[in-house]
Tab-separated table of N, CA, C and O and ligand atoms in Angstrom:
chain	number	residue	atom	x	y	z
A	197	MET	N	49.896	44.648	99.818
A	197	MET	CA	51.102	43.960	99.935
A	197	MET	C	52.324	44.434	98.861
A	197	MET	O	53.338	44.565	99.375
A	198	LYS	N	51.267	44.320	97.701
A	198	LYS	CA	52.534	45.345	96.658
A	198	LYS	C	53.092	46.524	96.805
A	198	LYS	O	54.402	46.836	96.840
A	199	LYS	N	52.290	47.531	97.818
A	199	LYS	CA	52.914	48.668	98.256
A	199	LYS	C	54.005	48.561	99.068
A	199	LYS	O	54.973	49.285	99.199
A	200	ILE	N	53.650	47.767	100.089
A	200	ILE	CA	54.936	47.205	100.980
A	200	ILE	C	56.268	47.111	100.454
A	200	ILE	O	57.203	47.344	100.639
A	201	LEU	N	56.027	45.846	99.450
A	201	LEU	CA	56.950	45.550	98.768
A	201	LEU	C	57.908	46.591	97.971
A	201	LEU	O	59.039	46.605	97.893
A	202	SER	N	57.276	47.359	97.364
A	202	SER	CA	57.580	48.550	96.639
A	202	SER	C	58.808	49.323	97.640
A	202	SER	O	59.290	50.241	97.260
A	203	ILE	N	57.884	49.709	98.580
A	203	ILE	CA	58.621	50.649	99.883
A	203	ILE	C	59.787	50.073	100.205
A	203	ILE	O	61.064	50.196	100.141
A	204	VAL	N	60.099	48.935	100.628
A	204	VAL	CA	61.252	47.909	100.696
A	204	VAL	C	62.007	47.861	99.979
A	204	VAL	O	63.328	48.128	99.907
A	205	LEU	N	61.784	48.217	98.472
A	205	LEU	CA	62.399	47.785	97.384
A	205	LEU	C	63.279	49.179	97.115
A	205	LEU	O	64.596	49.642	96.826
A	206	ALA	N	62.795	50.299	97.348
A	206	ALA	CA	62.827	51.794	97.098
A	206	ALA	C	64.362	51.899	98.241
A	206	ALA	O	65.180	52.515	98.084
A	207	GLY	N	64.006	51.087	99.381
A	207	GLY	CA	64.774	51.724	100.709
A	207	GLY	C	65.875	50.768	100.259
A	207	GLY	O	67.281	51.441	100.588
A	208	ALA	N	65.911	49.746	99.649
A	208	ALA	CA	67.216	48.849	99.583
A	208	ALA	C	68.195	49.707	98.181
A	208	ALA	O	69.365	49.775	98.717
A	209	LEU	N	67.044	50.440	97.464
A	209	LEU	CA	68.180	50.715	96.173
A	209	LEU	C	68.833	52.453	96.683
A	209	LEU	O	70.054	52.205	96.601
A	210	VAL	N	68.215	53.029	97.830
A	210	VAL	CA	68.684	53.787	98.346
A	210	VAL	C	69.845	53.694	99.149
A	210	VAL	O	71.123	54.229	98.772
A	211	VAL	N	69.832	52.472	99.851
A	211	VAL	CA	71.370	52.174	100.804
A	211	VAL	C	72.284	51.587	99.826
A	211	VAL	O	73.229	52.205	100.157
A	212	LEU	N	71.790	51.091	98.490
A	212	LEU	CA	73.088	50.669	97.394
A	212	LEU	C	73.664	51.941	96.901
A	212	LEU	O	74.847	51.904	97.112
A	213	ALA	N	72.547	52.811	96.474
A	213	ALA	CA	72.965	54.054	95.687
A	213	ALA	C	74.331	54.511	96.969
A	213	ALA	O	75.293	55.118	96.623
A	214	GLY	N	73.838	55.146	98.247
A	214	GLY	CA	74.597	55.506	99.097
A	214	GLY	C	76.005	54.784	99.424
A	214	GLY	O	76.936	55.523	99.381
A	215	GLY	N	75.915	53.554	99.319
A	215	GLY	CA	77.260	52.874	99.548
A	215	GLY	C	77.976	53.085	98.329
A	215	GLY	O	79.388	53.498	98.834
A	216	ILE	N	77.471	53.118	97.181
A	216	ILE	CA	78.354	53.172	95.686
A	216	ILE	C	79.057	54.704	95.964
A	216	ILE	O	80.036	54.817	95.855
A	217	VAL	N	78.362	55.529	96.314
A	217	VAL	CA	78.617	56.853	96.585
A	217	VAL	C	79.789	57.026	97.495
A	217	VAL	O	80.802	57.970	97.322
A	218	PHE	N	79.571	56.643	98.351
A	218	PHE	CA	80.483	57.082	99.795
A	218	PHE	C	81.849	55.969	99.426
A	218	PHE	O	82.852	56.785	99.556
A	219	ALA	N	81.767	55.287	98.556
A	219	ALA	CA	82.949	53.985	98.212
A	219	ALA	C	83.911	55.392	97.187
A	219	ALA	O	84.950	54.993	97.171
A	220	ALA	N	83.441	55.770	96.218
A	220	ALA	CA	83.991	56.891	95.204
A	220	ALA	C	84.197	57.976	96.348
A	220	ALA	O	85.370	58.895	95.536
A	221	ASP	N	83.745	58.662	96.781
A	221	ASP	CA	84.072	59.552	97.424
A	221	ASP	C	85.036	59.692	98.645
A	221	ASP	O	86.179	60.537	98.366
A	222	ALA	N	84.956	58.704	99.381
A	222	ALA	CA	85.945	58.792	100.367
A	222	ALA	C	86.696	57.205	100.734
A	222	ALA	O	86.060	56.248	100.832
A	223	GLY	N	88.057	56.981	100.440
A	223	GLY	CA	88.518	55.780	100.664
A	223	GLY	C	89.140	56.132	101.956
A	223	GLY	O	89.294	54.993	102.424
A	224	TYR	N	89.373	56.997	102.839
A	224	TYR	CA	89.975	56.982	104.187
A	224	TYR	C	89.271	57.574	105.318
A	224	TYR	O	88.428	58.621	104.547
A	225	VAL	N	89.262	57.337	106.306
A	225	VAL	CA	88.424	57.904	107.341
A	225	VAL	C	89.365	58.333	108.892
A	225	VAL	O	89.936	57.360	109.044
A	226	ALA	N	88.866	59.554	109.404
A	226	ALA	CA	89.732	59.249	110.487
A	226	ALA	C	88.534	59.672	111.895
A	226	ALA	O	87.602	60.393	111.307
A	227	SER	N	88.652	59.996	113.016
A	227	SER	CA	87.829	60.309	114.021
A	227	SER	C	88.412	61.474	114.323
A	227	SER	O	89.303	62.119	114.631
A	228	LYS	N	87.249	62.319	114.607
A	228	LYS	CA	87.700	63.915	114.728
A	228	LYS	C	88.615	63.693	116.389
A	228	LYS	O	87.725	63.005	117.366
A	229	GLY	N	89.558	64.612	116.415
A	229	GLY	CA	90.035	64.594	117.501
A	229	GLY	C	90.803	63.311	118.040
A	229	GLY	O	91.678	63.178	119.006
A	230	GLY	N	91.043	62.029	116.825
A	230	GLY	CA	91.771	60.948	117.079
A	230	GLY	C	93.218	61.323	116.400
A	230	GLY	O	93.125	62.386	115.807
A	231	GLU	N	93.891	60.314	116.158
A	231	GLU	CA	95.088	60.239	116.238
A	231	GLU	C	95.541	59.788	114.673
A	231	GLU	O	96.461	59.783	113.667
A	232	LYS	N	94.675	58.743	113.951
A	232	LYS	CA	94.927	57.741	113.027
A	232	LYS	C	93.908	57.861	111.945
A	232	LYS	O	92.822	58.254	112.157
A	233	TYR	N	94.454	57.670	110.693
A	233	TYR	CA	92.985	57.633	109.593
A	233	TYR	C	93.350	56.294	108.946
A	233	TYR	O	94.420	55.387	109.397
A	234	HIS	N	92.212	55.663	108.657
A	234	HIS	CA	91.971	54.164	108.230
A	234	HIS	C	91.641	54.026	106.797
A	234	HIS	O	90.894	55.121	106.207
A	235	TYR	N	91.481	52.968	106.391
A	235	TYR	CA	90.933	52.603	105.271
A	235	TYR	C	89.471	52.427	105.861
A	235	TYR	O	89.227	52.027	106.906
A	236	VAL	N	88.071	52.973	104.923
A	236	VAL	CA	87.193	52.955	105.429
A	236	VAL	C	86.553	51.302	105.794
A	236	VAL	O	85.650	51.334	106.335
A	237	THR	N	87.191	50.421	105.471
A	237	THR	CA	86.706	49.230	105.357
A	237	THR	C	87.500	48.728	106.676
A	237	THR	O	87.248	47.632	107.205
A	238	CYS	N	88.186	49.552	107.478
A	238	CYS	CA	89.169	49.041	108.721
A	238	CYS	C	88.324	48.650	109.989
A	238	CYS	O	87.171	49.615	110.114
A	239	PRO	N	88.516	47.871	110.673
A	239	PRO	CA	87.300	47.530	112.183
A	239	PRO	C	87.235	48.369	112.942
A	239	PRO	O	86.462	48.856	113.424
A	240	VAL	N	88.552	49.167	113.089
A	240	VAL	CA	88.511	50.217	113.856
A	240	VAL	C	87.787	51.562	113.313
A	240	VAL	O	86.851	51.993	114.231
A	241	ALA	N	87.924	51.877	112.317
A	241	ALA	CA	86.965	52.721	111.417
A	241	ALA	C	85.639	52.574	111.668
A	241	ALA	O	84.647	53.578	111.853
A	242	LYS	N	85.215	51.256	111.418
A	242	LYS	CA	83.903	51.093	111.823
A	242	LYS	C	83.081	51.542	113.093
A	242	LYS	O	81.955	51.532	113.147
A	243	LYS	N	83.847	51.515	113.881
A	243	LYS	CA	83.347	51.989	115.241
A	243	LYS	C	83.407	53.748	115.670
A	243	LYS	O	82.967	53.972	116.776
A	244	ILE	N	83.876	54.295	114.760
A	244	ILE	CA	83.777	55.604	114.618
A	244	ILE	C	82.382	55.938	114.422
A	244	ILE	O	81.997	55.834	113.445
A	245	THR	N	81.737	57.001	115.409
A	245	THR	CA	80.230	57.219	114.982
A	245	THR	C	80.054	58.335	114.317
A	245	THR	O	81.137	59.238	114.134
A	246	ALA	N	79.079	58.562	113.666
A	246	ALA	CA	79.064	59.191	112.360
A	246	ALA	C	79.202	60.649	112.392
A	246	ALA	O	79.566	61.579	111.946
A	247	ASP	N	78.950	61.389	113.875
A	247	ASP	CA	78.973	62.773	114.335
A	247	ASP	C	80.833	62.936	114.601
A	247	ASP	O	80.862	64.078	114.289
A	248	LYS	N	81.521	61.963	114.488
A	248	LYS	CA	82.994	62.162	114.862
A	248	LYS	C	83.648	61.739	113.346
A	248	LYS	O	84.771	61.524	112.976
A	249	LEU	N	83.028	61.250	112.563
A	249	LEU	CA	83.810	60.664	111.334
A	249	LEU	C	84.112	61.830	110.257
A	249	LEU	O	83.417	62.665	110.202
A	250	VAL	N	85.379	61.729	109.744
A	250	VAL	CA	85.894	62.842	109.023
A	250	VAL	C	86.497	61.590	107.621
A	250	VAL	O	87.145	60.601	108.026
A	251	LYS	N	86.048	62.178	106.622
A	251	LYS	CA	86.413	61.318	105.208
A	251	LYS	C	87.363	62.219	104.310
A	251	LYS	O	87.485	63.351	104.667
A	252	PHE	N	88.148	61.810	103.894
A	252	PHE	CA	88.922	62.077	102.854
A	252	PHE	C	89.125	61.164	101.666
A	252	PHE	O	89.166	59.791	101.674
A	253	VAL	N	89.559	61.598	100.557
A	253	VAL	CA	89.570	61.036	99.499
A	253	VAL	C	90.834	60.424	99.262
A	253	VAL	O	91.059	59.047	98.867
A	254	THR	N	91.930	61.172	99.495
A	254	THR	CA	93.305	60.617	99.598
A	254	THR	C	93.895	60.573	100.882
A	254	THR	O	93.595	61.444	101.802
A	255	PRO	N	94.815	59.601	101.084
A	255	PRO	CA	95.702	59.883	102.156
A	255	PRO	C	96.355	61.119	102.594
A	255	PRO	O	96.800	61.509	103.760
A	256	GLU	N	96.765	61.681	101.411
A	256	GLU	CA	97.395	62.805	101.482
A	256	GLU	C	96.870	63.877	102.646
A	256	GLU	O	97.401	64.439	103.361
A	257	GLU	N	95.528	64.150	102.193
A	257	GLU	CA	94.637	65.029	102.960
A	257	GLU	C	94.368	64.666	104.406
A	257	GLU	O	94.277	65.551	105.194
A	258	ALA	N	94.672	63.374	105.104
A	258	ALA	CA	94.601	62.859	106.085
A	258	ALA	C	95.969	63.265	106.751
A	258	ALA	O	95.655	63.774	107.916
A	259	VAL	N	96.866	62.767	106.290
A	259	VAL	CA	98.265	63.178	106.757
A	259	VAL	C	97.972	64.911	106.796
A	259	VAL	O	98.555	65.137	108.040
A	260	LYS	N	97.896	65.576	105.990
A	260	LYS	CA	97.805	67.256	106.240
A	260	LYS	C	97.077	67.592	107.279
A	260	LYS	O	97.210	68.737	107.919
A	261	ALA	N	95.649	66.792	107.619
A	261	ALA	CA	95.154	67.412	108.535
A	261	ALA	C	95.465	66.840	110.010
A	261	ALA	O	95.011	67.185	111.030
A	262	GLY	N	96.823	65.970	109.908
A	262	GLY	CA	97.411	65.632	111.326
A	262	GLY	C	97.252	64.135	111.504
A	262	GLY	O	97.792	64.201	112.928
A	263	TYR	N	96.697	63.414	110.713
A	263	TYR	CA	96.735	62.219	111.266
A	263	TYR	C	97.526	61.432	110.719
A	263	TYR	O	98.275	61.679	109.760
A	264	SER	N	98.060	60.212	111.378
A	264	SER	CA	98.889	59.507	110.919
A	264	SER	C	98.179	57.948	110.863
A	264	SER	O	97.367	57.466	111.116
A	265	ALA	N	98.963	56.918	109.810
A	265	ALA	CA	98.476	55.613	109.423
A	265	ALA	C	98.209	54.849	110.741
A	265	ALA	O	98.837	54.538	111.709
A	266	CYS	N	97.238	53.956	110.708
A	266	CYS	CA	96.281	52.916	111.496
A	266	CYS	C	97.309	51.877	111.638
A	266	CYS	O	97.593	51.568	110.226
A	267	LYS	N	97.791	51.170	112.416
A	267	LYS	CA	98.537	50.282	112.537
A	267	LYS	C	97.622	48.960	112.337
A	267	LYS	O	98.097	48.177	111.745
A	268	THR	N	96.519	48.734	112.316
A	268	THR	CA	95.610	47.958	112.124
A	268	THR	C	95.348	47.524	110.416
A	268	THR	O	95.477	46.407	109.892
A	269	CYS	N	95.253	48.403	110.011
A	269	CYS	CA	94.598	48.631	108.183
A	269	CYS	C	95.695	48.980	107.289
A	269	CYS	O	95.649	48.789	106.238
A	270	ASN	N	96.717	49.650	107.870
A	270	ASN	CA	98.048	49.813	107.353
A	270	ASN	C	97.900	50.436	105.931
A	270	ASN	O	98.104	50.337	104.837
A	271	PRO	N	97.001	52.019	106.071
A	271	PRO	CA	96.837	52.449	104.929
A	271	PRO	C	98.418	53.420	104.089
A	271	PRO	O	98.996	53.270	105.373
A	272	PRO	N	98.193	53.553	102.588
A	272	PRO	CA	99.324	54.046	102.486
A	272	PRO	C	99.551	55.534	102.835
A	272	PRO	O	98.541	56.427	103.108
A	273	PRO	N	100.484	56.126	102.778
A	273	PRO	CA	100.917	57.616	103.151
A	273	PRO	C	100.674	58.593	102.202
A	273	PRO	O	100.342	59.835	102.353
A	274	THR	N	100.718	58.136	100.630
A	274	THR	CA	99.943	58.821	100.006
A	274	THR	C	99.412	57.913	98.973
A	274	THR	O	99.325	57.076	98.646
A	275	ALA	N	98.523	58.710	97.788
A	275	ALA	CA	97.749	57.924	96.850
A	275	ALA	C	98.942	56.924	95.668
A	275	ALA	O	98.226	55.658	95.426
A	276	ASP	N	99.979	57.633	95.581
A	276	ASP	CA	100.741	56.830	94.367
A	276	ASP	C	102.153	56.324	95.269
A	276	ASP	O	102.930	55.985	94.182
A	277	ALA	N	101.635	55.897	96.477
A	277	ALA	CA	102.956	55.102	96.984
A	277	ALA	C	103.154	53.854	96.365
A	277	ALA	O	101.853	53.460	96.123
A	278	LEU	N	104.173	53.176	96.511
A	278	LEU	CA	104.390	51.793	96.215
A	278	LEU	C	104.271	51.087	97.368
A	278	LEU	O	104.819	51.504	98.378
A	279	VAL	N	103.724	49.875	96.794
A	279	VAL	CA	103.737	48.749	98.117
A	279	VAL	C	104.626	47.547	97.575
A	279	VAL	O	104.937	47.166	96.735
A	280	VAL	N	105.363	47.173	98.767
A	280	VAL	CA	105.732	45.992	99.162
A	280	VAL	C	105.565	45.163	100.066
A	280	VAL	O	104.897	45.660	101.106
A	281	THR	N	105.975	43.851	100.091
A	281	THR	CA	105.703	43.168	101.204
A	281	THR	C	107.142	42.826	102.099
A	281	THR	O	108.229	43.091	101.310
A	282	LYS	N	107.712	42.644	103.349
A	282	LYS	CA	108.615	42.739	103.802
A	282	LYS	C	109.344	41.562	103.292
A	282	LYS	O	110.769	41.550	103.430
A	283	SER	N	109.087	40.590	102.989
A	283	SER	CA	109.425	39.444	102.667
A	283	SER	C	109.765	39.159	100.814
A	283	SER	O	110.424	38.906	100.448
A	284	GLY	N	108.906	40.089	100.216
A	284	GLY	CA	108.980	40.184	98.825
A	284	GLY	C	109.701	41.039	98.235
A	284	GLY	O	110.497	42.003	98.958
A	285	GLY	N	110.296	40.559	96.950
A	285	GLY	CA	111.438	41.243	96.200
A	285	GLY	C	110.806	42.267	95.357
A	285	GLY	O	111.619	43.020	94.839
A	286	LYS	N	109.847	42.552	95.130
A	286	LYS	CA	108.935	43.131	94.217
A	286	LYS	C	108.419	44.336	94.668
A	286	LYS	O	107.812	44.449	95.986
A	287	TYR	N	108.535	45.379	93.919
A	287	TYR	CA	107.264	46.805	94.697
A	287	TYR	C	105.823	46.952	93.147
A	287	TYR	O	106.174	46.462	92.532
A	288	HIS	N	105.159	47.596	93.704
A	288	HIS	CA	103.803	47.402	92.934
A	288	HIS	C	102.988	48.963	93.021
A	288	HIS	O	103.294	49.739	94.250
A	289	LYS	N	102.415	48.901	92.393
A	289	LYS	CA	101.476	50.101	92.212
A	289	LYS	C	100.068	49.472	93.277
A	289	LYS	O	99.635	48.588	93.538
A	290	GLN	N	99.597	50.658	93.613
A	290	GLN	CA	98.516	50.435	94.775
A	290	GLN	C	97.320	49.569	94.120
A	290	GLN	O	96.411	48.775	94.464
A	291	SER	N	97.203	49.917	92.759
A	291	SER	CA	95.932	49.269	91.994
A	291	SER	C	96.366	47.588	91.565
A	291	SER	O	95.561	46.979	90.862
A	292	CYS	N	97.484	47.285	91.709
A	292	CYS	CA	97.995	45.701	91.169
A	292	CYS	C	97.295	45.135	92.039
A	292	CYS	O	97.054	44.885	93.092
A	293	LYS	N	97.009	43.859	91.150
A	293	LYS	CA	96.000	42.750	91.779
A	293	LYS	C	96.974	41.840	92.782
A	293	LYS	O	96.159	41.610	93.622
A	294	MET	N	98.083	42.189	92.743
A	294	MET	CA	99.363	41.190	94.076
A	294	MET	C	98.991	41.779	95.201
A	294	MET	O	99.179	41.474	96.360
A	295	VAL	N	98.388	43.278	95.021
A	295	VAL	CA	98.581	43.927	96.232
A	295	VAL	C	97.004	43.352	97.145
A	295	VAL	O	97.480	43.027	98.482
A	296	GLY	N	96.144	43.034	96.302
A	296	GLY	CA	95.137	42.437	97.487
A	296	GLY	C	94.908	41.234	97.760
A	296	GLY	O	94.408	41.109	99.021
A	297	ASN	N	96.315	40.669	97.723
A	297	ASN	CA	96.816	39.168	98.142
A	297	ASN	C	97.366	39.587	99.116
A	297	ASN	O	97.813	38.444	100.140
A	298	MET	N	98.060	40.487	99.555
A	298	MET	CA	98.989	40.884	100.591
A	298	MET	C	98.029	40.930	102.288
A	298	MET	O	97.550	41.851	102.134
A	299	ALA	N	98.871	40.214	102.972
A	299	ALA	CA	98.508	40.430	104.377
A	299	ALA	C	98.536	41.882	105.074
A	299	ALA	O	100.064	42.468	104.419
A	300	THR	N	97.907	42.594	105.391
A	300	THR	CA	97.665	43.610	105.642
A	300	THR	C	99.055	44.265	106.773
A	300	THR	O	99.842	45.272	106.532
A	301	GLU	N	99.644	43.195	107.378
A	301	GLU	CA	100.634	43.785	108.473
A	301	GLU	C	101.851	43.623	107.958
A	301	GLU	O	102.946	44.130	108.356
A	302	ASN	N	102.203	42.885	106.314
A	302	ASN	CA	103.334	42.394	105.927
A	302	ASN	C	103.763	43.531	104.670
A	302	ASN	O	104.704	44.223	104.356
A	303	LYS	N	102.730	44.807	104.532
A	303	LYS	CA	102.599	45.751	103.601
A	303	LYS	C	103.643	46.900	104.263
A	303	LYS	O	103.211	47.291	104.883
A	304	LEU	N	104.288	47.349	103.237
A	304	LEU	CA	105.256	48.586	103.410
A	304	LEU	C	104.949	49.296	102.204
A	304	LEU	O	104.831	49.268	101.123
A	305	TYR	N	105.529	50.932	102.577
A	305	TYR	CA	105.276	51.630	101.782
A	305	TYR	C	106.393	52.648	101.426
A	305	TYR	O	107.086	52.744	102.273
A	306	TYR	N	106.407	52.616	99.791
A	306	TYR	CA	107.637	53.529	99.433
A	306	TYR	C	107.237	55.063	98.622
A	306	TYR	O	106.179	54.567	97.957
A	307	LYS	N	107.715	55.815	98.982
A	307	LYS	CA	107.340	57.014	98.092
A	307	LYS	C	107.240	57.034	96.462
A	307	LYS	O	106.327	57.513	95.814
A	308	ASP	N	108.657	56.474	95.958
A	308	ASP	CA	108.756	56.197	94.583
A	308	ASP	C	109.569	54.979	94.153
A	308	ASP	O	110.287	54.310	95.429
A	309	ALA	N	109.824	54.770	92.883
A	309	ALA	CA	110.525	53.773	92.688
A	309	ALA	C	111.857	53.576	92.849
A	309	ALA	O	112.717	52.870	93.567
A	310	VAL	N	112.500	54.558	93.017
A	310	VAL	CA	113.875	54.978	93.437
A	310	VAL	C	114.457	54.754	94.955
A	310	VAL	O	115.203	53.982	95.246
A	311	ALA	N	113.430	55.057	95.873
A	311	ALA	CA	113.360	54.737	97.128
A	311	ALA	C	113.193	53.408	97.354
A	311	ALA	O	114.123	52.536	98.040
A	312	ALA	N	112.143	52.453	96.557
A	312	ALA	CA	112.072	51.032	96.668
A	312	ALA	C	113.410	50.196	96.295
A	312	ALA	O	113.845	49.409	97.065
A	313	GLU	N	113.673	50.932	95.210
A	313	GLU	CA	115.032	49.939	94.612
A	313	GLU	C	116.237	49.984	95.345
A	313	GLU	O	117.448	49.488	95.180
A	314	LYS	N	116.436	51.705	96.238
A	314	LYS	CA	117.743	51.442	97.018
A	314	LYS	C	117.471	50.592	98.017
A	314	LYS	O	118.683	50.033	98.387
A	315	ASP	N	116.319	50.063	98.437
A	315	ASP	CA	116.113	48.754	99.630
A	315	ASP	C	116.121	47.558	98.844
A	315	ASP	O	116.024	46.613	99.478
A	316	GLY	N	116.371	47.550	97.220
A	316	GLY	CA	116.850	46.470	96.750
A	316	GLY	C	115.486	45.759	96.273
A	316	GLY	O	115.500	44.260	95.627
A	317	TYR	N	114.089	46.445	96.125
A	317	TYR	CA	113.164	45.930	95.663
A	317	TYR	C	113.423	46.170	93.958
A	317	TYR	O	113.922	46.974	93.564
A	318	LYS	N	112.557	45.244	92.988
A	318	LYS	CA	112.480	45.662	91.745
A	318	LYS	C	111.056	45.420	91.174
A	318	LYS	O	110.348	45.381	91.940
A	319	PRO	N	111.328	46.408	90.233
A	319	PRO	CA	109.555	46.406	89.670
A	319	PRO	C	108.502	45.207	89.481
A	319	PRO	O	109.055	44.261	88.823
A	320	CYS	N	107.264	45.111	89.477
A	320	CYS	CA	106.376	44.091	89.524
A	320	CYS	C	106.376	43.877	88.216
A	320	CYS	O	105.921	44.764	87.565
A	321	ALA	N	106.521	42.838	87.704
A	321	ALA	CA	105.862	42.407	86.209
A	321	ALA	C	104.848	42.794	85.607
A	321	ALA	O	104.345	42.901	84.677
A	322	VAL	N	103.717	42.662	86.580
A	322	VAL	CA	102.160	42.670	86.043
A	322	VAL	C	101.782	44.436	86.192
A	322	VAL	O	101.479	44.301	84.952
A	323	CYS	N	102.211	44.974	87.236
A	323	CYS	CA	101.751	46.438	87.030
A	323	CYS	C	102.843	47.213	86.411
A	323	CYS	O	102.483	48.438	86.159
A	324	PHE	N	103.860	46.816	86.048
A	324	PHE	CA	105.131	47.958	85.810
A	324	PHE	C	105.135	47.668	84.023
A	324	PHE	O	106.349	47.588	83.655
A	325	LYS	N	104.532	46.702	83.705
A	325	LYS	CA	104.572	45.820	82.505
A	325	LYS	C	104.566	47.012	81.303
A	325	LYS	O	103.663	47.952	81.388
A	326	LYS	N	105.639	47.273	80.314
A	326	LYS	CA	105.780	48.138	79.519
A	326	LYS	C	105.115	48.042	78.022
A	326	LYS	O	104.802	46.891	77.849
B	497	ZN	ZN1	92.625	51.315	110.544
B	498	ZN	ZN1	102.512	44.581	90.936
């Protein structure tokens, strides 16, 4: 009985470690022969079979490989693109905690602050605090 338990435990640890490595390695995925790239968490991405899965650390790599952003999960075009909501007046870094609360379909991306400010957005006080 003890032996069985330790085998189960070891199995769980392998799964756990695999998950962590995967999250650190690839933030974005695409399907071989497909057109779109996704966040790894996208429901569409989860349907891609293992033999067709292509992984990318940054969105730039996916774009360079010829993929465009998925409309469902709305991934950024570049790793340092700024995020705004269609209704909001502020622009944010992708790492900002406010971004986590945004609805996927409302997110828009700007390549830099100059571009965002041209459209009337102002820097977020949380992520652009000096
Ligand atoms: Zn997607
Ligand atoms: Zn912010």
